[in-house]
PDB file of C-alpha atoms and ligand atoms in Angstrom:
ATOM      1  CA  MET A1205      90.089 100.989  88.092  1.00 50.00           C
ATOM      2  CA  SER A1206      86.924 100.245  89.277  1.00 58.00           C
ATOM      3  CA  THR A1207      84.370 102.235  89.722  1.00 63.00           C
ATOM      4  CA  LEU A1208      83.203 103.095  93.806  1.00 63.00           C
ATOM      5  CA  ARG A1209      80.261 100.639  93.270  1.00 64.00           C
ATOM      6  CA  GLU A1210      81.704  97.855  92.564  1.00 62.00           C
ATOM      7  CA  ASP A1211      84.296  98.735  95.151  1.00 59.00           C
ATOM      8  CA  LEU A1212      81.540  98.858  97.478  1.00 62.00           C
ATOM      9  CA  ASP A1213      80.297  95.973  96.297  1.00 61.00           C
ATOM     10  CA  ALA A1214      83.394  93.735  95.613  1.00 55.00           C
ATOM     11  CA  GLY A1215      82.313  90.603  97.570  1.00 60.00           C
ATOM     12  CA  GLY A1216      83.126  90.123 101.471  1.00 83.00           C
ATOM     13  CA  ASP A1217      84.782  93.766 101.384  1.00 92.00           C
ATOM     14  CA  PRO A1218      88.176  93.287 103.446  1.00 95.00           C
ATOM     15  CA  ARG A1219      88.651  97.328 103.651  1.00 96.00           C
ATOM     16  CA  LEU A1220      84.882  97.154 105.476  1.00 96.00           C
ATOM     17  CA  ALA A1221      86.049  95.062 107.616  1.00 96.00           C
ATOM     18  CA  GLU A1222      89.736  97.174 108.387  1.00 96.00           C
ATOM     19  CA  LEU A1223      87.708  99.854 108.972  1.00 97.00           C
ATOM     20  CA  SER A1224      85.703  98.711 111.728  1.00 97.00           C
ATOM     21  CA  ALA A1225      88.726  97.729 114.083  1.00 97.00           C
ATOM     22  CA  SER A1226      90.196 100.722 113.958  1.00 98.00           C
ATOM     23  CA  LEU A1227      87.005 102.362 114.678  1.00 98.00           C
ATOM     24  CA  ALA A1228      86.505 100.121 117.396  1.00 98.00           C
ATOM     25  CA  ALA A1229      89.954 101.056 118.624  1.00 98.00           C
ATOM     26  CA  VAL A1230      89.019 104.507 117.674  1.00 98.00           C
ATOM     27  CA  ARG A1231      86.338 104.318 119.864  1.00 98.00           C
ATOM     28  CA  GLU A1232      87.910 102.648 122.265  1.00 98.00           C
ATOM     29  CA  ARG A1233      89.910 105.050 122.583  1.00 98.00           C
ATOM     30  CA  ILE A1234      87.305 108.042 123.042  1.00 98.00           C
ATOM     31  CA  ALA A1235      85.657 106.285 125.497  1.00 98.00           C
ATOM     32  CA  GLU A1236      88.209 105.680 128.077  1.00 98.00           C
ATOM     33  CA  GLY A1237      89.568 108.753 127.475  1.00 98.00           C
ATOM     34  CA  ALA A1238      86.393 110.060 127.936  1.00 98.00           C
ATOM     35  CA  ARG A1239      85.652 108.377 131.401  1.00 98.00           C
ATOM     36  CA  ALA A1240      89.507 109.375 132.489  1.00 98.00           C
ATOM     37  CA  ALA A1241      88.131 112.575 132.251  1.00 97.00           C
ATOM     38  CA  GLY A1242      85.177 112.350 133.888  1.00 98.00           C
ATOM     39  CA  ARG A1243      83.075 113.036 130.640  1.00 98.00           C
ATOM     40  CA  ASP A1244      80.003 111.388 129.108  1.00 97.00           C
ATOM     41  CA  PRO A1245      81.945 110.523 125.712  1.00 97.00           C
ATOM     42  CA  ALA A1246      78.545 110.774 123.956  1.00 96.00           C
ATOM     43  CA  GLU A1247      79.570 114.448 123.864  1.00 96.00           C
ATOM     44  CA  ALA A1248      82.743 114.221 121.622  1.00 98.00           C
ATOM     45  CA  THR A1249      81.673 114.449 117.830  1.00 98.00           C
ATOM     46  CA  LEU A1250      84.611 111.929 116.036  1.00 98.00           C
ATOM     47  CA  ILE A1251      85.214 113.025 112.830  1.00 99.00           C
ATOM     48  CA  ALA A1252      87.076 110.848 110.571  1.00 98.00           C
ATOM     49  CA  VAL A1253      89.501 112.887 108.258  1.00 98.00           C
ATOM     50  CA  THR A1254      89.618 111.343 104.930  1.00 98.00           C
ATOM     51  CA  LYS A1255      92.579 113.177 103.015  1.00 98.00           C
ATOM     52  CA  THR A1256      94.591 111.030 100.732  1.00 97.00           C
ATOM     53  CA  TYR A1257      91.777 108.707 101.274  1.00 97.00           C
ATOM     54  CA  PRO A1258      88.995 107.637  98.052  1.00 97.00           C
ATOM     55  CA  ALA A1259      85.571 108.359  98.521  1.00 98.00           C
ATOM     56  CA  ALA A1260      84.717 104.463  98.898  1.00 97.00           C
ATOM     57  CA  ASP A1261      86.545 105.186 101.908  1.00 98.00           C
ATOM     58  CA  VAL A1262      83.886 107.808 103.369  1.00 98.00           C
ATOM     59  CA  VAL A1263      80.915 105.923 102.186  1.00 97.00           C
ATOM     60  CA  ARG A1264      82.174 102.716 104.376  1.00 97.00           C
ATOM     61  CA  LEU A1265      82.498 104.991 106.921  1.00 98.00           C
ATOM     62  CA  ALA A1266      79.155 106.075 106.924  1.00 97.00           C
ATOM     63  CA  ARG A1267      77.863 102.747 106.367  1.00 96.00           C
ATOM     64  CA  LEU A1268      79.578 102.125 109.442  1.00 97.00           C
ATOM     65  CA  GLY A1269      77.830 105.323 111.298  1.00 97.00           C
ATOM     66  CA  VAL A1270      80.772 108.032 111.507  1.00 98.00           C
ATOM     67  CA  THR A1271      79.191 110.386 109.174  1.00 98.00           C
ATOM     68  CA  ASP A1272      80.954 113.646 109.981  1.00 98.00           C
ATOM     69  CA  ILE A1273      83.979 113.759 107.007  1.00 98.00           C
ATOM     70  CA  GLY A1274      86.897 116.061 107.586  1.00 98.00           C
ATOM     71  CA  GLU A1275      89.079 117.533 104.486  1.00 98.00           C
ATOM     72  CA  ASN A1276      91.890 119.753 104.196  1.00 98.00           C
ATOM     73  CA  ARG A1277      91.869 120.687 100.039  1.00 98.00           C
ATOM     74  CA  ASP A1278      89.664 121.923  97.967  1.00 98.00           C
ATOM     75  CA  GLN A1279      91.095 120.299  94.903  1.00 98.00           C
ATOM     76  CA  GLU A1280      90.181 116.763  96.545  1.00 98.00           C
ATOM     77  CA  ALA A1281      87.380 117.516  98.867  1.00 98.00           C
ATOM     78  CA  ALA A1282      85.395 118.619  96.024  1.00 98.00           C
ATOM     79  CA  PRO A1283      84.762 115.959  93.818  1.00 98.00           C
ATOM     80  CA  LYS A1284      84.504 113.774  97.099  1.00 98.00           C
ATOM     81  CA  ALA A1285      81.563 114.721  98.322  1.00 98.00           C
ATOM     82  CA  ALA A1286      79.755 114.661  94.233  1.00 98.00           C
ATOM     83  CA  GLU A1287      81.400 111.008  94.552  1.00 98.00           C
ATOM     84  CA  THR A1288      79.479 110.521  98.328  1.00 98.00           C
ATOM     85  CA  ALA A1289      76.645 112.038  97.239  1.00 97.00           C
ATOM     86  CA  ALA A1290      75.898 110.184  93.908  1.00 97.00           C
ATOM     87  CA  VAL A1291      76.034 106.566  95.657  1.00 95.00           C
ATOM     88  CA  GLY A1292      73.395 108.617  97.839  1.00 93.00           C
ATOM     89  CA  ALA A1293      75.537 108.326 100.740  1.00 94.00           C
ATOM     90  CA  SER A1294      74.342 111.271 103.361  1.00 94.00           C
ATOM     91  CA  VAL A1295      77.449 112.923 105.760  1.00 98.00           C
ATOM     92  CA  ARG A1296      78.149 115.996 106.574  1.00 98.00           C
ATOM     93  CA  TRP A1297      81.344 117.322 105.447  1.00 98.00           C
ATOM     94  CA  HIS A1298      83.728 119.608 108.025  1.00 99.00           C
ATOM     95  CA  PHE A1299      86.811 121.528 105.844  1.00 99.00           C
ATOM     96  CA  VAL A1300      89.550 121.597 108.224  1.00 98.00           C
ATOM     97  CA  GLY A1301      92.195 122.146 106.162  1.00 98.00           C
ATOM     98  CA  ARG A1302      94.172 126.276 105.435  1.00 97.00           C
ATOM     99  CA  LEU A1303      91.594 128.275 103.012  1.00 98.00           C
ATOM    100  CA  GLN A1304      92.214 130.277 100.369  1.00 97.00           C
ATOM    101  CA  ARG A1305      89.756 133.146  99.398  1.00 97.00           C
ATOM    102  CA  ASN A1306      89.474 132.100  95.741  1.00 98.00           C
ATOM    103  CA  LYS A1307      88.107 128.192  96.996  1.00 98.00           C
ATOM    104  CA  CYS A1308      85.848 129.916  99.407  1.00 98.00           C
ATOM    105  CA  ARG A1309      83.434 129.471  96.803  1.00 98.00           C
ATOM    106  CA  SER A1310      83.966 125.937  96.187  1.00 98.00           C
ATOM    107  CA  VAL A1311      83.675 124.571  99.978  1.00 98.00           C
ATOM    108  CA  ALA A1312      80.980 126.890 100.459  1.00 98.00           C
ATOM    109  CA  ARG A1313      79.051 124.849  97.922  1.00 98.00           C
ATOM    110  CA  TYR A1314      79.623 121.423 100.460  1.00 98.00           C
ATOM    111  CA  ALA A1315      80.779 121.875 103.576  1.00 98.00           C
ATOM    112  CA  ASP A1316      78.385 121.774 106.583  1.00 98.00           C
ATOM    113  CA  VAL A1317      81.372 123.646 109.041  1.00 98.00           C
ATOM    114  CA  VAL A1318      83.660 125.360 108.337  1.00 99.00           C
ATOM    115  CA  HIS A1319      86.629 124.949 111.057  1.00 98.00           C
ATOM    116  CA  THR A1320      90.087 127.048 109.694  1.00 98.00           C
ATOM    117  CA  VAL A1321      88.835 130.949 109.590  1.00 98.00           C
ATOM    118  CA  ASP A1322      91.530 132.414 111.306  1.00 98.00           C
ATOM    119  CA  SER A1323      91.279 136.178 109.474  1.00 98.00           C
ATOM    120  CA  VAL A1324      89.170 139.174 108.798  1.00 98.00           C
ATOM    121  CA  ARG A1325      89.110 138.989 104.650  1.00 98.00           C
ATOM    122  CA  LEU A1326      88.738 135.250 104.753  1.00 98.00           C
ATOM    123  CA  ALA A1327      85.952 135.290 106.867  1.00 98.00           C
ATOM    124  CA  GLY A1328      84.622 138.277 104.361  1.00 98.00           C
ATOM    125  CA  ALA A1329      85.543 135.868 101.503  1.00 98.00           C
ATOM    126  CA  LEU A1330      83.541 132.793 103.038  1.00 98.00           C
ATOM    127  CA  ALA A1331      80.639 135.238 103.782  1.00 98.00           C
ATOM    128  CA  ALA A1332      79.491 136.261 100.203  1.00 98.00           C
ATOM    129  CA  ALA A1333      80.486 132.992  98.861  1.00 98.00           C
ATOM    130  CA  ALA A1334      78.297 131.562 101.373  1.00 98.00           C
ATOM    131  CA  ALA A1335      75.438 134.432 100.309  1.00 98.00           C
ATOM    132  CA  THR A1336      75.625 133.409  96.693  1.00 98.00           C
ATOM    133  CA  GLU A1337      76.084 129.480  96.810  1.00 98.00           C
ATOM    134  CA  ARG A1338      74.239 128.820  99.538  1.00 98.00           C
ATOM    135  CA  VAL A1339      69.948 128.880 101.702  1.00 96.00           C
ATOM    136  CA  GLU A1340      71.458 127.944 105.223  1.00 96.00           C
ATOM    137  CA  PRO A1341      74.336 129.871 106.625  1.00 98.00           C
ATOM    138  CA  LEU A1342      77.554 127.890 106.753  1.00 98.00           C
ATOM    139  CA  GLU A1343      78.961 127.283 110.041  1.00 98.00           C
ATOM    140  CA  VAL A1344      81.580 128.367 111.161  1.00 98.00           C
ATOM    141  CA  LEU A1345      85.095 127.827 113.527  1.00 98.00           C
ATOM    142  CA  VAL A1346      87.494 130.361 114.074  1.00 98.00           C
ATOM    143  CA  GLN A1347      90.951 128.097 113.893  1.00 98.00           C
ATOM    144  CA  VAL A1348      93.295 129.848 116.470  1.00 98.00           C
ATOM    145  CA  SER A1349      97.561 130.007 116.402  1.00 98.00           C
ATOM    146  CA  ILE A1350      97.553 128.969 120.812  1.00 97.00           C
ATOM    147  CA  ASP A1351     101.622 130.036 120.299  1.00 96.00           C
ATOM    148  CA  ASP A1352     100.977 132.907 118.339  1.00 92.00           C
ATOM    149  CA  ASP A1353     102.723 131.415 115.161  1.00 91.00           C
ATOM    150  CA  GLU A1354     100.230 132.984 112.444  1.00 86.00           C
ATOM    151  CA  SER A1355     102.387 131.110 109.583  1.00 86.00           C
ATOM    152  CA  ARG A1356     101.517 127.616 110.124  1.00 86.00           C
ATOM    153  CA  GLY A1357      97.306 128.765 110.347  1.00 94.00           C
ATOM    154  CA  GLY A1358      95.093 130.959 113.117  1.00 98.00           C
ATOM    155  CA  ILE A1359      94.437 133.494 114.655  1.00 98.00           C
ATOM    156  CA  SER A1360      96.651 135.065 117.018  1.00 97.00           C
ATOM    157  CA  GLN A1361      94.728 135.515 120.527  1.00 96.00           C
ATOM    158  CA  ALA A1362      95.431 139.776 119.514  1.00 97.00           C
ATOM    159  CA  GLY A1363      93.389 139.343 116.412  1.00 97.00           C
ATOM    160  CA  LEU A1364      91.017 136.779 117.987  1.00 98.00           C
ATOM    161  CA  PRO A1365      88.191 138.972 118.331  1.00 98.00           C
ATOM    162  CA  ALA A1366      87.569 140.856 114.978  1.00 98.00           C
ATOM    163  CA  VAL A1367      87.818 137.549 113.180  1.00 98.00           C
ATOM    164  CA  VAL A1368      85.295 136.971 115.819  1.00 98.00           C
ATOM    165  CA  ALA A1369      83.240 139.875 115.221  1.00 98.00           C
ATOM    166  CA  ALA A1370      83.874 139.396 111.438  1.00 98.00           C
ATOM    167  CA  VAL A1371      81.490 136.070 111.246  1.00 98.00           C
ATOM    168  CA  VAL A1372      78.740 137.019 113.621  1.00 98.00           C
ATOM    169  CA  THR A1373      77.754 139.894 111.936  1.00 98.00           C
ATOM    170  CA  ALA A1374      78.252 138.148 108.022  1.00 98.00           C
ATOM    171  CA  SER A1375      74.169 136.423 108.350  1.00 98.00           C
ATOM    172  CA  SER A1376      75.121 134.126 105.943  1.00 98.00           C
ATOM    173  CA  LEU A1377      77.827 132.852 108.508  1.00 98.00           C
ATOM    174  CA  ARG A1378      76.897 130.976 111.780  1.00 98.00           C
ATOM    175  CA  LEU A1379      79.714 131.001 114.188  1.00 98.00           C
ATOM    176  CA  ARG A1380      79.870 127.892 116.005  1.00 98.00           C
ATOM    177  CA  GLY A1381      82.844 127.750 118.343  1.00 98.00           C
ATOM    178  CA  VAL A1382      86.958 127.309 117.812  1.00 98.00           C
ATOM    179  CA  MET A1383      89.926 125.517 116.567  1.00 98.00           C
ATOM    180  CA  ALA A1384      93.209 124.349 117.259  1.00 98.00           C
ATOM    181  CA  VAL A1385      95.399 122.164 116.288  1.00 97.00           C
ATOM    182  CA  ALA A1386      98.153 121.481 118.955  1.00 96.00           C
ATOM    183  CA  PRO A1387     101.730 123.354 118.129  1.00 96.00           C
ATOM    184  CA  MET A1388     105.116 120.613 117.651  1.00 92.00           C
ATOM    185  CA  SER A1389     107.216 121.785 120.750  1.00 92.00           C
ATOM    186  CA  TRP A1390     103.857 121.986 123.358  1.00 96.00           C
ATOM    187  CA  SER A1391     102.465 119.719 125.282  1.00 97.00           C
ATOM    188  CA  PRO A1392      99.259 118.589 123.837  1.00 97.00           C
ATOM    189  CA  THR A1393      97.792 119.309 127.192  1.00 98.00           C
ATOM    190  CA  GLU A1394      98.810 122.604 128.108  1.00 98.00           C
ATOM    191  CA  ALA A1395      98.192 123.606 124.268  1.00 98.00           C
ATOM    192  CA  PHE A1396      94.052 121.898 124.386  1.00 98.00           C
ATOM    193  CA  GLY A1397      93.999 123.874 128.256  1.00 98.00           C
ATOM    194  CA  GLN A1398      94.828 127.261 126.765  1.00 98.00           C
ATOM    195  CA  LEU A1399      92.286 126.649 123.794  1.00 98.00           C
ATOM    196  CA  ALA A1400      89.324 125.352 126.520  1.00 98.00           C
ATOM    197  CA  ASP A1401      90.041 129.065 127.861  1.00 98.00           C
ATOM    198  CA  ILE A1402      89.670 131.038 124.517  1.00 98.00           C
ATOM    199  CA  ALA A1403      86.805 128.682 124.196  1.00 98.00           C
ATOM    200  CA  SER A1404      85.507 129.912 127.381  1.00 98.00           C
ATOM    201  CA  ARG A1405      85.721 133.796 126.571  1.00 98.00           C
ATOM    202  CA  LEU A1406      83.807 133.043 123.484  1.00 98.00           C
ATOM    203  CA  ARG A1407      81.274 131.215 125.122  1.00 98.00           C
ATOM    204  CA  ALA A1408      80.092 133.968 127.027  1.00 98.00           C
ATOM    205  CA  GLU A1409      79.619 136.238 124.757  1.00 98.00           C
ATOM    206  CA  HIS A1410      78.513 134.016 121.557  1.00 98.00           C
ATOM    207  CA  PRO A1411      76.419 131.303 123.364  1.00 98.00           C
ATOM    208  CA  ALA A1412      76.204 129.548 120.434  1.00 98.00           C
ATOM    209  CA  ALA A1413      79.720 129.014 119.840  1.00 98.00           C
ATOM    210  CA  THR A1414      79.994 125.838 121.541  1.00 98.00           C
ATOM    211  CA  MET A1415      81.607 123.743 119.363  1.00 98.00           C
ATOM    212  CA  VAL A1416      85.523 123.093 120.659  1.00 98.00           C
ATOM    213  CA  SER A1417      87.520 120.911 117.155  1.00 98.00           C
ATOM    214  CA  ALA A1418      90.714 119.972 119.027  1.00 98.00           C
ATOM    215  CA  GLY A1419      92.211 116.630 119.017  1.00 97.00           C
ATOM    216  CA  MET A1420      93.919 114.644 116.627  1.00 98.00           C
ATOM    217  CA  SER A1421      94.915 110.418 116.206  1.00 98.00           C
ATOM    218  CA  GLY A1422      98.083 111.185 118.626  1.00 97.00           C
ATOM    219  CA  ASP A1423      96.946 113.566 121.052  1.00 97.00           C
ATOM    220  CA  LEU A1424      93.212 112.906 120.957  1.00 98.00           C
ATOM    221  CA  GLU A1425      92.757 111.939 125.277  1.00 98.00           C
ATOM    222  CA  ALA A1426      94.618 115.220 125.938  1.00 98.00           C
ATOM    223  CA  ALA A1427      92.308 116.881 124.359  1.00 98.00           C
ATOM    224  CA  LEU A1428      89.329 114.881 125.712  1.00 98.00           C
ATOM    225  CA  ALA A1429      90.366 115.968 129.434  1.00 98.00           C
ATOM    226  CA  CYS A1430      90.465 120.040 127.940  1.00 98.00           C
ATOM    227  CA  GLY A1431      86.632 119.191 126.861  1.00 98.00           C
ATOM    228  CA  ALA A1432      86.845 119.180 123.186  1.00 98.00           C
ATOM    229  CA  THR A1433      83.823 119.023 121.520  1.00 98.00           C
ATOM    230  CA  HIS A1434      84.718 117.632 117.706  1.00 98.00           C
ATOM    231  CA  LEU A1435      87.543 115.285 116.851  1.00 98.00           C
ATOM    232  CA  ARG A1436      88.959 115.213 113.650  1.00 98.00           C
ATOM    233  CA  ILE A1437      91.355 111.924 113.811  1.00 98.00           C
ATOM    234  CA  GLY A1438      92.799 110.560 110.112  1.00 98.00           C
ATOM    235  CA  SER A1439      95.768 107.930 110.124  1.00 98.00           C
ATOM    236  CA  ALA A1440      94.478 105.898 113.470  1.00 98.00           C
ATOM    237  CA  LEU A1441      91.298 105.662 111.684  1.00 98.00           C
ATOM    238  CA  LEU A1442      92.285 105.311 108.121  1.00 98.00           C
ATOM    239  CA  GLY A1443      95.823 103.917 108.285  1.00 96.00           C
ATOM    240  CA  LYS A1444      98.993 106.442 107.233  1.00 93.00           C
ATOM    241  CA  ARG A1445      99.155 108.424 104.642  1.00 90.00           C
ATOM    242  CA  ASP A1446     101.924 108.029 102.474  1.00 79.00           C
ATOM    243  CA  SER A1447     102.941 112.412 102.813  1.00 66.00           C
ATOM    244  CA  LEU A1448     103.167 114.653 105.517  1.00 60.00           C
ATOM    245  CA  ARG A1449      99.322 115.986 104.643  1.00 62.00           C
TER     246      ARG A1449
HETATM  247  C1  PLP B 471      95.254 115.424 109.036  1.00 87.82           C
HETATM  248  C2  PLP B 471      94.425 116.166 109.981  1.00 87.82           C
HETATM  249  C3  PLP B 471      94.013 115.790 110.661  1.00 87.82           C
HETATM  250  C4  PLP B 471      93.869 114.414 111.168  1.00 87.82           C
HETATM  251  O1  PLP B 471      95.713 113.967 111.578  1.00 87.82           O
HETATM  252  P1  PLP B 471      95.695 112.635 112.125  1.00 87.82           P
HETATM  253  O2  PLP B 471      97.402 112.855 113.015  1.00 87.82           O
HETATM  254  O3  PLP B 471      95.997 111.832 110.868  1.00 87.82           O
HETATM  255  O4  PLP B 471      95.117 111.623 112.770  1.00 87.82           O
HETATM  256  C5  PLP B 471      93.477 116.687 111.584  1.00 87.82           C
HETATM  257  N1  PLP B 471      92.907 117.441 111.915  1.00 87.82           N
HETATM  258  C6  PLP B 471      93.553 118.623 110.426  1.00 87.82           C
HETATM  259  C7  PLP B 471      94.075 119.908 110.145  1.00 87.82           C
HETATM  260  C8  PLP B 471      94.191 117.548 109.254  1.00 87.82           C
HETATM  261  O5  PLP B 471      94.871 118.486 108.602  1.00 87.82           O
END
């Protein structure tokens, strides 16, 4: 097995060329989607979701100018964040997966933003973890379940105010906005349209909650049309994953 540094120093680095090409294609989709929605593409931040791909790819993406990185499992993200830091690459880590309370302390050490706070208990555990593990508050998005099916992550719209209150009362957390995944059986436009309504109501009460995390490889155009500020892109950038993760 080669080391991270050897991989990156490999002559020519075909993987860097591959990522550069897919990044250009994704940037073009974002530019086109923003144009169609009458928006400035600069309003949408690209988060590269690097789950199942190695730290070397994170470093390559950083070299290509993508410095917002998403991961969905702490077991994978914690060592990847350490490896990335060890070679001197500086990126912002977005935790976008389901978060168990016993992982909060670990996530609070390396994450810059957690997109998936979806219960009062989780907000409490993350607040306690952030208070002991960090100096700066941890930025938090509340994950909303658009179809109110909480089994797949996200809080129902009825439960949202309590989770928001739990985040804003914690001095170690900073409410930054909302996140959603379009339910399988919904049109993404309908789902993200609902999310946009929820986001604007939240912003009316909490002006700093400006982030709308929506849109993946398959539905980024719909998310852009509905005001997404952060796109979470995995396979279109890094390639198809073996597993269903
Ligand atoms: C994997 C993942 C993504 C990226 O999905 P792609 O379809 O590969 O772009 C986005 N958001 C979350 C929460 C994910 O787990």
